[in-house]
Coordinates of C-alpha atoms and ligand atoms in Angstrom, one line a residue:
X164 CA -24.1 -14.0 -22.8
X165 CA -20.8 -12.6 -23.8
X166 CA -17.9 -14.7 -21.5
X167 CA -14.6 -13.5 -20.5
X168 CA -12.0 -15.6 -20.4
X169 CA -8.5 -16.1 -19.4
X170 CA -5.2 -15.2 -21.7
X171 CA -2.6 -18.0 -21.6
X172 CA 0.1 -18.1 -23.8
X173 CA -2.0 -15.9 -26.0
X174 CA -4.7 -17.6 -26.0
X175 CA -7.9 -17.1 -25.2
X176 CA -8.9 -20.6 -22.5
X177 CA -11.9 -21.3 -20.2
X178 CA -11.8 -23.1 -17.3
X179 CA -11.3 -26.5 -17.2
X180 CA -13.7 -26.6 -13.9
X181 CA -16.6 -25.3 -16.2
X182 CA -16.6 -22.5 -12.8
X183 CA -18.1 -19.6 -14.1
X184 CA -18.9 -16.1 -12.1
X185 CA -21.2 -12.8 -13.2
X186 CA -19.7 -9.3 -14.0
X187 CA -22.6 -6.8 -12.8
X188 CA -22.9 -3.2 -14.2
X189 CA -23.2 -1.1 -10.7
X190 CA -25.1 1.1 -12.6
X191 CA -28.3 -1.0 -13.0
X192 CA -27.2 -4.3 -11.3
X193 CA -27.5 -6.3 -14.5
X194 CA -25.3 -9.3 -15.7
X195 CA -23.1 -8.3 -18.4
X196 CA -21.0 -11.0 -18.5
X197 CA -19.7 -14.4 -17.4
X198 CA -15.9 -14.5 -16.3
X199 CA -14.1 -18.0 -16.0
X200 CA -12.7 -18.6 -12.6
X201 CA -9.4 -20.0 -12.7
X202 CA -8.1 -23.2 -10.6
X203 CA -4.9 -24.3 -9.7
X204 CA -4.4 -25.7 -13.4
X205 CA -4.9 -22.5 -15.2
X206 CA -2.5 -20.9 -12.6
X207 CA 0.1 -23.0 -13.0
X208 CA -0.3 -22.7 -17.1
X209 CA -0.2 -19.1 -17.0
X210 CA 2.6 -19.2 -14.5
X211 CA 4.4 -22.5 -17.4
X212 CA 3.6 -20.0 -20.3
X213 CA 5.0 -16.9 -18.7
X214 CA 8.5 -19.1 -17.6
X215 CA 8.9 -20.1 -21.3
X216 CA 8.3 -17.0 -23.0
X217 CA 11.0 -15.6 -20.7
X218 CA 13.4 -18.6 -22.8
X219 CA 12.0 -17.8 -26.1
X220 CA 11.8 -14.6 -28.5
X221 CA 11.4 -12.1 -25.8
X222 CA 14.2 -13.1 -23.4
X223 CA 16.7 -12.6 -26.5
X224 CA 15.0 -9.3 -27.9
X225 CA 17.4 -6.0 -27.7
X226 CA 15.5 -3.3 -25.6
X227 CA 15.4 -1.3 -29.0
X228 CA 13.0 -4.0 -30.1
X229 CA 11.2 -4.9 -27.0
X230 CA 10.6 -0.8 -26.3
X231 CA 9.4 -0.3 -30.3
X232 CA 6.9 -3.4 -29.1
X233 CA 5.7 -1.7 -26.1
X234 CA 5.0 1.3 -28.4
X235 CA 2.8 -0.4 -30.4
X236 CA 1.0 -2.0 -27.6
X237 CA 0.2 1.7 -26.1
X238 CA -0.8 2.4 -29.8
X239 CA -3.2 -0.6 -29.9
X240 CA -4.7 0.8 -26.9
X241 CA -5.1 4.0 -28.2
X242 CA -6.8 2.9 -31.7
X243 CA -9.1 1.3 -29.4
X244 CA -9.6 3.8 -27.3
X245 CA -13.8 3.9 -27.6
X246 CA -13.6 -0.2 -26.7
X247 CA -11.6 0.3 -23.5
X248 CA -13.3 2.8 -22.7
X249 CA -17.0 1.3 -22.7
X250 CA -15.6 -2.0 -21.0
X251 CA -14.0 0.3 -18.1
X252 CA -17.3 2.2 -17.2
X253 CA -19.3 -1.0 -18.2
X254 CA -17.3 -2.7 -15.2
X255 CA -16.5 0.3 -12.6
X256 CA -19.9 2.4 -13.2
X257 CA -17.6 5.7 -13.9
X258 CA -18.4 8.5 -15.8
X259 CA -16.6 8.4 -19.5
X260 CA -15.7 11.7 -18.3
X261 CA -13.6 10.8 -16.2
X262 CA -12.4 7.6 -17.4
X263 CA -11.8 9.1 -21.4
X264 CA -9.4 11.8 -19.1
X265 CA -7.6 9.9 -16.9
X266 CA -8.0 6.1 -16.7
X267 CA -7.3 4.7 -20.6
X268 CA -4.9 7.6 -21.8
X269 CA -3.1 6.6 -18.6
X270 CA -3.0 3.3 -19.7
X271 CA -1.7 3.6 -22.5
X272 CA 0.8 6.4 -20.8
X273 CA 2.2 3.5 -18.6
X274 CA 3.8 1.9 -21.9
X275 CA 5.6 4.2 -23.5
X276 CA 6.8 6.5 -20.2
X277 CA 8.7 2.7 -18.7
X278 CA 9.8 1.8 -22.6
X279 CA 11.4 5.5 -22.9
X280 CA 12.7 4.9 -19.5
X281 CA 14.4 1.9 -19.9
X282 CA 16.5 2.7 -22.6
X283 CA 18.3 5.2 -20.8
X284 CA 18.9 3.2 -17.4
X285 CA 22.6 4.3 -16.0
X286 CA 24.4 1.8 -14.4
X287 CA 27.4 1.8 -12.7
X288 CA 31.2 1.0 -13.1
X289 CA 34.0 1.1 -10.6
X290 CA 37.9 0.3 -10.8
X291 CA 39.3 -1.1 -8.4
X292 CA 43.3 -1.8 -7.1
X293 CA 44.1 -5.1 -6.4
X294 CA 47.0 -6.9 -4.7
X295 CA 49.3 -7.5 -7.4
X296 CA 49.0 -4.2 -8.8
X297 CA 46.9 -4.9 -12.1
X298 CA 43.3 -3.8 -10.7
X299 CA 39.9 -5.2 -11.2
X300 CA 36.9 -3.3 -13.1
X301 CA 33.1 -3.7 -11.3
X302 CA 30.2 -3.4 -13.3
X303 CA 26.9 -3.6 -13.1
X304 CA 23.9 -5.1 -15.1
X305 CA 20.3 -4.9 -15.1
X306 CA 18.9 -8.4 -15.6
X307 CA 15.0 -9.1 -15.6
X308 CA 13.6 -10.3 -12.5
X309 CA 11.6 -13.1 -14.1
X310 CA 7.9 -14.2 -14.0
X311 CA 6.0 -11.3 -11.8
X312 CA 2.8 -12.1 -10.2
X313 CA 0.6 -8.6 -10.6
X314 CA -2.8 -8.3 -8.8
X315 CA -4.9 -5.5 -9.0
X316 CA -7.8 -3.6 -7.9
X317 CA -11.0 -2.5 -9.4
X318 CA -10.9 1.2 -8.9
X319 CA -8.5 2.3 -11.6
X320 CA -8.2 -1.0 -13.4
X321 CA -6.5 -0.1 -16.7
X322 CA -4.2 2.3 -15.1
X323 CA -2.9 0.4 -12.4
X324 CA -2.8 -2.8 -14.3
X325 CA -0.9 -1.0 -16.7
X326 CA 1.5 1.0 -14.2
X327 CA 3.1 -2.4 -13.0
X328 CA 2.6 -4.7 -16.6
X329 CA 4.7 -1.3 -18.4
X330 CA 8.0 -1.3 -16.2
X331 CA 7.6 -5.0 -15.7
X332 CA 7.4 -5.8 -19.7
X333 CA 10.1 -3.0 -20.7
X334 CA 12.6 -4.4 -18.0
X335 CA 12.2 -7.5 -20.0
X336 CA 10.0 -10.0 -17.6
X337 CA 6.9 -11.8 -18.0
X338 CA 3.9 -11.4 -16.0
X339 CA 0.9 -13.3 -15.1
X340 CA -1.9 -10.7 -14.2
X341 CA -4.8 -11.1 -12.1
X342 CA -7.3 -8.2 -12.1
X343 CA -10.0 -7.5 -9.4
X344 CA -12.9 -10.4 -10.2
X345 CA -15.2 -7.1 -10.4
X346 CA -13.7 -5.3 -13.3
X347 CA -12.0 -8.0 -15.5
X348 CA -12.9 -6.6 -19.0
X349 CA -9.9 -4.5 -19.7
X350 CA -7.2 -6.8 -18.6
X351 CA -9.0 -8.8 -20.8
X352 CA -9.2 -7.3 -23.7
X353 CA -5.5 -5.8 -23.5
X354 CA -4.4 -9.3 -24.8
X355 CA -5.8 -8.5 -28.5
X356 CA -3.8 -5.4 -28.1
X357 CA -0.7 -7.7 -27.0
X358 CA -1.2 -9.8 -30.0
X359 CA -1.2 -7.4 -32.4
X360 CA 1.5 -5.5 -31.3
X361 CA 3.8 -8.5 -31.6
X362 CA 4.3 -9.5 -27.9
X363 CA 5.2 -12.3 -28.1
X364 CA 3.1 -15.7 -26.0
X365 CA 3.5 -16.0 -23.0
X366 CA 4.8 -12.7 -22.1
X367 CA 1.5 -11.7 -21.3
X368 CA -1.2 -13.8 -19.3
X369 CA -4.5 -13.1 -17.6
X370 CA -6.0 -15.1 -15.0
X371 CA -9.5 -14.2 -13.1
X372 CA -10.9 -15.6 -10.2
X373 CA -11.1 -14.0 -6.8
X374 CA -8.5 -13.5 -4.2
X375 CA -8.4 -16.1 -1.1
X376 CA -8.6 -19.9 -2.1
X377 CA -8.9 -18.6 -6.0
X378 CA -6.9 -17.6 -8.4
X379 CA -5.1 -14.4 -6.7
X380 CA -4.0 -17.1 -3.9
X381 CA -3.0 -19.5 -6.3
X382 CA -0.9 -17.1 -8.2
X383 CA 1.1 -15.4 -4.9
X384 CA 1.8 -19.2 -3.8
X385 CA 2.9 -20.3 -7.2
X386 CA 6.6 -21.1 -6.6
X387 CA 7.7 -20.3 -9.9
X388 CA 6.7 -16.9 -9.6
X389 CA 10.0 -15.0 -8.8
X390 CA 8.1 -11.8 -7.5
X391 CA 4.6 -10.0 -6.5
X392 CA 3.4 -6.4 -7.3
X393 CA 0.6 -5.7 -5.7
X394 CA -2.3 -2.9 -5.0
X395 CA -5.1 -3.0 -2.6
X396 CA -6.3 -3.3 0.4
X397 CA -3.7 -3.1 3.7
X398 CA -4.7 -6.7 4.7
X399 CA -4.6 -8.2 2.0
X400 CA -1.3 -7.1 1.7
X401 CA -0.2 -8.9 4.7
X402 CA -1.7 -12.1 3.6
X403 CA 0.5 -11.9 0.2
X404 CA 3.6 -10.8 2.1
X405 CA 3.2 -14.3 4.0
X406 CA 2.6 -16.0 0.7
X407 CA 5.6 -14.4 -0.7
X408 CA 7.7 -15.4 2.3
X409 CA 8.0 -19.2 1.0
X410 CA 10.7 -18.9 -1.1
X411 CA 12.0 -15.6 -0.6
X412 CA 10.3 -13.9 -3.0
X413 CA 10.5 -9.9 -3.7
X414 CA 7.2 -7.9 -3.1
X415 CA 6.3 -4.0 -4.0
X416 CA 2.7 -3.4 -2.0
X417 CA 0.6 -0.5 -2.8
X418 CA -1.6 -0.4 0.0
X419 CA -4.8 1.3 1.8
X420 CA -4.3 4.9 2.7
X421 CA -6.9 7.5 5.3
X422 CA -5.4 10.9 3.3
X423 CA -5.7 13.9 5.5
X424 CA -6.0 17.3 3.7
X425 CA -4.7 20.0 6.1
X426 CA -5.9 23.7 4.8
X427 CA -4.4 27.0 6.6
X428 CA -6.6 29.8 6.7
X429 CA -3.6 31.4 4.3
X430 CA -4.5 29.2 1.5
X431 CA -6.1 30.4 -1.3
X432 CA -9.7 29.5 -0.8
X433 CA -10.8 28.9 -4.1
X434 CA -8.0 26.1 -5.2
X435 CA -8.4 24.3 -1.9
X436 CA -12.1 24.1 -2.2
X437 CA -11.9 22.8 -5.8
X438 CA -8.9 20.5 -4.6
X439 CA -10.6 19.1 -2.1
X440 CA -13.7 18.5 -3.9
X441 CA -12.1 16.6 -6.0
X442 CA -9.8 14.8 -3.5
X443 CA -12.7 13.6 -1.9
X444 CA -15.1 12.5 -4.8
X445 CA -13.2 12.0 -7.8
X446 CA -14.1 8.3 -9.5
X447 CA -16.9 8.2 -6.2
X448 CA -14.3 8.3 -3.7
X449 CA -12.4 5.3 -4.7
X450 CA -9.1 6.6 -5.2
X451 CA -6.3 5.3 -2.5
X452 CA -5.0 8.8 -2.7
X453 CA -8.4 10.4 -2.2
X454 CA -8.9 13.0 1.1
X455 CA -11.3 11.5 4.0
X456 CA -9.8 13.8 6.6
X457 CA -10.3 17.2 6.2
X458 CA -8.4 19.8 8.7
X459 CA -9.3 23.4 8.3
X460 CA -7.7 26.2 10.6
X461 CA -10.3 27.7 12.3
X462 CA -11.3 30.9 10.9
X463 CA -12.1 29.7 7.6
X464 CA -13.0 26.4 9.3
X465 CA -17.5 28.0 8.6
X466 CA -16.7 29.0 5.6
X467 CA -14.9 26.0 4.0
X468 CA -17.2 23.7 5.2
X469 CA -20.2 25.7 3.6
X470 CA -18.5 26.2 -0.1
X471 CA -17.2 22.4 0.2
X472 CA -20.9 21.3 0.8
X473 CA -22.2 23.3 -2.0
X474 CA -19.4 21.5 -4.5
X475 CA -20.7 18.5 -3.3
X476 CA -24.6 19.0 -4.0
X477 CA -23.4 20.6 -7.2
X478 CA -22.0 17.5 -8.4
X479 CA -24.0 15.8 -11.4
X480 CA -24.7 12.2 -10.3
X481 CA -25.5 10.2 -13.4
X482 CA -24.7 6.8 -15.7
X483 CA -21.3 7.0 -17.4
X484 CA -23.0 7.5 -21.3
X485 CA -24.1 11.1 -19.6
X486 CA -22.1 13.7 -20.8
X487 CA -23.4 15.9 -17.9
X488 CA -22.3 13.5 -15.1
X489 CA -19.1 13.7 -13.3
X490 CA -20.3 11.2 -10.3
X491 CA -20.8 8.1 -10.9
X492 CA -21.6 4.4 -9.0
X493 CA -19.5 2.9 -6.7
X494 CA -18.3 -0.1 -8.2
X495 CA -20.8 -2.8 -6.7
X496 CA -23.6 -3.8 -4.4
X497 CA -20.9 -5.1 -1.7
X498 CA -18.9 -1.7 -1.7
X499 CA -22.0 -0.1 -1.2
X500 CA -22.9 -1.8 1.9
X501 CA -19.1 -1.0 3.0
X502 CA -19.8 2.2 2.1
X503 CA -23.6 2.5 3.8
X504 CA -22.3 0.7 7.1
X505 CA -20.2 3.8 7.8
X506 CA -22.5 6.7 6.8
X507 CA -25.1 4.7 9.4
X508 CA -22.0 4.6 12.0
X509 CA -21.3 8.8 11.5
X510 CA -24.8 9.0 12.4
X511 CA -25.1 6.2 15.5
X512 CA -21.9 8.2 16.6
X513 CA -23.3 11.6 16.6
X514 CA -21.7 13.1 13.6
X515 CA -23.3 16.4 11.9
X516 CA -24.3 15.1 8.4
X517 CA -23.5 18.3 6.4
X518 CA -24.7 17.0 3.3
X519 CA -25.7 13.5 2.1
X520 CA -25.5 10.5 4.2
X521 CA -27.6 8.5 2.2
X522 CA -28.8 7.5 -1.6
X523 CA -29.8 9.3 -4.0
X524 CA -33.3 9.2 -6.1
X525 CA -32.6 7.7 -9.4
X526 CA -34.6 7.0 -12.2
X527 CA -36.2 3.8 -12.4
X528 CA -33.6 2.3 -15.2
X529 CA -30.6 2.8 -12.6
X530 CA -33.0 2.4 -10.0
X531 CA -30.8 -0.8 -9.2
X532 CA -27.7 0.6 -9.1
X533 CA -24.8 1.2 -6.4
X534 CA -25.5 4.4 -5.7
X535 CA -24.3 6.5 -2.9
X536 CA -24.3 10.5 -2.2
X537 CA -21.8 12.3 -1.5
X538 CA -21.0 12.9 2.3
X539 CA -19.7 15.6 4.5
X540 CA -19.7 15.0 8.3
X541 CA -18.2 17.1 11.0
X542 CA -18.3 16.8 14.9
X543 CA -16.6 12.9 15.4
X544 CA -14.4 12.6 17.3
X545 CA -11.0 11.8 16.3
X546 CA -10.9 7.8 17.4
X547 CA -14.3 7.8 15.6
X548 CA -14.0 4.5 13.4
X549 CA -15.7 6.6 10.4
X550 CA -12.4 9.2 10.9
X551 CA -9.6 6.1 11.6
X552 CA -11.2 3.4 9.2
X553 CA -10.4 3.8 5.3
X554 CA -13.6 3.8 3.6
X555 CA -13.2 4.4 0.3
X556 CA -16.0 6.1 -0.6
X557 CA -17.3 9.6 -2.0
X558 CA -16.7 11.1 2.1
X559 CA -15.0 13.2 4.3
X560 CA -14.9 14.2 7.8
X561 CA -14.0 17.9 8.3
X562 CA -12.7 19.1 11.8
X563 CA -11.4 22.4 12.8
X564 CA -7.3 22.7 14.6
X565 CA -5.7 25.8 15.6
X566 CA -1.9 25.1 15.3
X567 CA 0.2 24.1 12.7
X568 CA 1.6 21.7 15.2
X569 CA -1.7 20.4 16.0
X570 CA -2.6 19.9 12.1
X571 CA 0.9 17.9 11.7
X572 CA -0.3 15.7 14.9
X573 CA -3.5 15.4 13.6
X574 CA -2.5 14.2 10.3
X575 CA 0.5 11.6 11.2
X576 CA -2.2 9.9 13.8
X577 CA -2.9 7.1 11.8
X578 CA -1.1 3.9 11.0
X579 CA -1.7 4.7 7.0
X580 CA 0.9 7.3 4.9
X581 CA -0.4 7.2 1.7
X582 CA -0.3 10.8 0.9
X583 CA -1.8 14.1 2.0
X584 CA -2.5 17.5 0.6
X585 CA -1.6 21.0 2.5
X586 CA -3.2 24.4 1.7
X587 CA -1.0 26.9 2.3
X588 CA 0.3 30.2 0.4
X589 CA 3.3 30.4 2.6
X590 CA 6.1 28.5 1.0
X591 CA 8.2 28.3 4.2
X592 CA 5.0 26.7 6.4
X593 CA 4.7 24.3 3.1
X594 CA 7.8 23.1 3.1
X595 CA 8.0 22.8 6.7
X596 CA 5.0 21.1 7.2
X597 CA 5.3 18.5 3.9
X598 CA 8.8 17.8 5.8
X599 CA 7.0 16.6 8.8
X600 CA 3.9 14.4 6.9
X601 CA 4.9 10.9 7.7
X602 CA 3.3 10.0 4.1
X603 CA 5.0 8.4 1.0
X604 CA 3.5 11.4 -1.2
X605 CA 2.5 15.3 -0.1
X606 CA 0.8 17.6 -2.4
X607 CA 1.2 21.2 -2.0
X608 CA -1.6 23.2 -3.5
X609 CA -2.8 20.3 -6.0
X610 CA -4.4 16.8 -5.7
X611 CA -3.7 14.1 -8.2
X612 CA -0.7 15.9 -10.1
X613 CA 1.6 13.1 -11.3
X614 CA 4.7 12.5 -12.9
X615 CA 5.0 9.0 -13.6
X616 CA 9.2 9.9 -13.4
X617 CA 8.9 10.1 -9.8
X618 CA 8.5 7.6 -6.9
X619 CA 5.1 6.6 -5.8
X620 CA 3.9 4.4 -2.6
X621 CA 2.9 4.6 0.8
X622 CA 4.8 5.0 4.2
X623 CA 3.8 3.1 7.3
X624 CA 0.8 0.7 6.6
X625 CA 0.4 2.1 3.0
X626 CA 2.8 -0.1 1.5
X627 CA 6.3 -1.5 1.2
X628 CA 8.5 -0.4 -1.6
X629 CA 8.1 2.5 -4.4
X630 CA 7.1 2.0 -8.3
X631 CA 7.4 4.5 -11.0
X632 CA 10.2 6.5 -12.6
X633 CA 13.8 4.2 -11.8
X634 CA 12.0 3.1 -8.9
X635 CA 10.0 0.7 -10.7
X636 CA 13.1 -0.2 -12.8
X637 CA 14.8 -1.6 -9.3
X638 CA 11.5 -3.3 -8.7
X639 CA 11.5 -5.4 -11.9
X640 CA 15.3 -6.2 -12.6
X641 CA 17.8 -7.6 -10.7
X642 CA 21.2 -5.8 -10.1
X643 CA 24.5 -8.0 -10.8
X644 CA 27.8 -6.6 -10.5
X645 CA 30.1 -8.4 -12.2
X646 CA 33.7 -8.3 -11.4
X647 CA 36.6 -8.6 -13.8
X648 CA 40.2 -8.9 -12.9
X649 CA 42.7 -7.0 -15.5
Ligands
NAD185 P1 -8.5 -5.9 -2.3 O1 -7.3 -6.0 -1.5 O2 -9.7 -6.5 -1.8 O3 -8.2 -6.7 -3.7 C1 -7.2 -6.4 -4.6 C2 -6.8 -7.6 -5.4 O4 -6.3 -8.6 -4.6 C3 -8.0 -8.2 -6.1 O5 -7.6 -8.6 -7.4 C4 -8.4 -9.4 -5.3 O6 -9.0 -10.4 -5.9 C5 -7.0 -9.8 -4.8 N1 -6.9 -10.6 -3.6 C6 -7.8 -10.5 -2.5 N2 -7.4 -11.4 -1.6 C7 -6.3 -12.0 -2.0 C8 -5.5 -13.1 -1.5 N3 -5.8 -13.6 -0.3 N4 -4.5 -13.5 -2.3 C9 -4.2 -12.9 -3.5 N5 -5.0 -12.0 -4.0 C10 -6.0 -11.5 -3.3 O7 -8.6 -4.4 -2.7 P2 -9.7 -3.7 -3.6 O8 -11.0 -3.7 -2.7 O9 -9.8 -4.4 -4.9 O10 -9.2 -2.3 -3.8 C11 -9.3 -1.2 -2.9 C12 -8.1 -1.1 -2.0 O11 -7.0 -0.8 -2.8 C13 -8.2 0.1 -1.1 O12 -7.7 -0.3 0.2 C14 -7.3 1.1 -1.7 O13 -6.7 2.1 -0.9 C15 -6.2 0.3 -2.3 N6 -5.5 0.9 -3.4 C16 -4.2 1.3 -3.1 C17 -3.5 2.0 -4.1 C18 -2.1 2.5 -3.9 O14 -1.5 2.8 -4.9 N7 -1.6 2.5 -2.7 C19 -4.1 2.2 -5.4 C20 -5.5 1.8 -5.5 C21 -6.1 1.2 -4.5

């Protein structure tokens, strides 16, 4: 049985514990692998490894050369495009479809947009008079923050891995990196690419292990970690915001999100029915940006519903090797409970199940897998846990308003602003209304378009702090002005 292990100084170790855990494929609930779970020593070696490197070759490299590295290291990834590729679906139970579109190009995106980036960072200068007349000149430098502690999730793990290891790497820190204990494979296996691209040891390190009382806990506590990125859930945001409090350490939080859609009977029909089939069951719903709150203005509110339940049963459900599929698992047996548990609450509370609700009929190979259908409910009310409560799964809820006021209401309800999407063909009502969306990102007529220039995060309970563009260059250096009298 093929074991994963962690990266350390680039290196390939076990664990010195002999603690080993399986990596299931959702898709048929078998053990593909065995992942080393990482104790305080391994920790504390990444953490050792990732502190030196910051001494050694990388800490004196120019950004020319550092950059030209990170090229090569999207290039690495690229060459091996087929390997990621396999590993991510093998792990996440997502059609290659998807994941050959979106999840390992973008990975290999996250490199080279933050090494292009970084070479051009302004910064600033300012004279200044002084007393006696000669005058002082301010300037400021961009410094590397140090070692960064990244943990990710499992429902984009390449690309979000990737979005925080890029501007962290071409800002010139280390990192120490611990991915989701469900999808391990490609954080894994992006030390080769390291290796051959040059980085040099230590600048890259992999621990796995879970998150409370394992590694992610070890890591957030390490004191020699200088700052956290993370993305996941809300709460377990809060529990690394305390761990990051000892010692005064600098956190960016990507956090849980319940995305309304708001659709005005002037939209164009068509796009917002193909938007919001996608916003709602794209990767199986597991998208933190992903729509579970549908409001339709009421005219259209029959007709939306209908065409939105027939994208939904036209959907191809299927393992990732199927070229037909375009839905896939969720990513394991526990999501699926998470996920189960609230289609059985939409129906203890009354909901109208428009479609789905349940699990599909597979064949009797994936007869074992995590499967789930997709949902539509209407009829909740709106304090309805299945309409409040993020449930990351292929759902929505779907409830009719009648003023633009209402919709606005409707949509800032929540303690979440992740991001939302509006339907509109009047520009004035869509810029009026994305004005009002307390959310950190508003789509107007599109789902999912991203510039990886511009500033991503959440508002309110959807996170602290914004990556991408310059905004993850503040993130991952540290700004010194330095003052010189003339
Ligand atoms: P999660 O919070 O359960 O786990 C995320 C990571 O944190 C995993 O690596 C996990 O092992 C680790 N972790 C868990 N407890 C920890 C602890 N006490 N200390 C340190 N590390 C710990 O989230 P998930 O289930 O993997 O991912 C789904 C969630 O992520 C959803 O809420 C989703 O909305 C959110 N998400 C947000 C964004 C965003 O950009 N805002 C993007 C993707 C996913």
């Amino acid at each position: 049985m093929k074991e994963i292990k962690h990266f350390i100084n680039g290196e390939y170790v076990g664990s010195a514990s002999g603690k080993l855990f399986d990596n299931v494929n959702p898709v048929n609930g078998q053990v593909i692998a065995r992942i080393h779970e990482a104790g305080e020593a391994e920790v504390d070696a990444a953490v050792k490894a990732a502190r030196a490197a910051l001494k050694g070759p990388w800490g004196r490299m120019t950004v020319a050369e550092r950059t030209e590295i990170l090229h090569r290291v999207a290039d690495g990834i690229t060459a091996r495009f087929d390997e990621f590729l396999e590993a991510e679906c093998l792990d996440t139970g997502k059609p290659k479809s998807l994941a050959s579109h979106i999840d390992i190009p973008r990975g290999a995106a996250n490199f080279k947009v933050f090494a292009d980036l970084v070479k051009n960072v302004p910064t600033e200068a300012f004279e200044m008079a002084t007393p006696d007349g000669s005058g002082a000149l301010n300037y400021g430098v961009r410094r590397p923050k140090g070692v960064i502690g990244v943990i990710s999730p499992w429902n984009l793990p390449l690309l979000l891995m990737t979005w925080k290891v890029g501007p962290a790497l071409a800002c010139g820190n280390t990192v120490v990196v611990k991915p989701s204990e469900e999808t391990p494979t490609t954080t894994a296996l992006l030390g080769e690419v390291m290796n051959a691209a040059g980085v040099p040891a230590g600048v890259y390190n992999v621990v796995h292990g879970f998150g409370g009382n394992s590694a992610g806990a070890f890591l957030t506590a390490h004191p020699d970690v200088d700052a956290i990125t993370f993305t996941g859930e809300t709460g377990t945001g809060e529990t690394i915001m305390r761990a990051a409090a000892k010692g005064v350490r600098q956190v960016s939080l990507e956090l849980g999100g319940k995305n309304a859609g708001i659709v005005f009977a002037d939209c164009d029909l068509d796009k917002a029915i193909e938007g919001t089939l996608r916003s709602a069951f794209a990767n199986c719903g597991q998208v933190c940006l992903g729509t579970e709150r549908v409001y339709v203005e009421r005219p259209i509110f029959d007709e939306f519903v209908a065409r939105l339940k027939a994208g939904a049963e036209a959907l191809k459900i299927g393992e990732p090797n199927d070229p037909s599929a375009n839905f896939g698992s969720l990513v394991s047996h526990k999501h699926r409970e998470k996920v189960l548990s609230y289609y059985q609450k939409a129906k203890d509370e009354g909901a109208t199940v428009v479609t789905g609700g349940g699990v599909p009929d597979m064949p009797a190979h994936l007869a074992g897998g995590a499967w789930v259908q997709p949902t539509i409910w209407t009829g909740l009310p709106d304090d309805s846990a299945v309409v409040t409560e993020e449930i990351f799964g292929p759902c929505c809820h779907i409830r009719p308003f009648d003023t633009e006021a209402e919709a606005i209401e409707l949509a800032n309800s929540l303690p979440y602003g992740l991001a939302s999407a509006i339907w509109t063909e009047n520009a004035s009502r869509a810029h009026r209304v994305a004005g009002q969306i307390e959310a950190g990102i508003v789509w107007v007529n599109s789902w999912f378009l991203r510039d990886l220039r511009t500033a991503f995060g959440g508002a309110k309970q959807s996170g602290i702090g914004r990556e991408g563009g310059v905004h993850s260059l503040e993130f991952y250096t540290e700004l010194k002005n330095i003052c010189v009298k003339l």
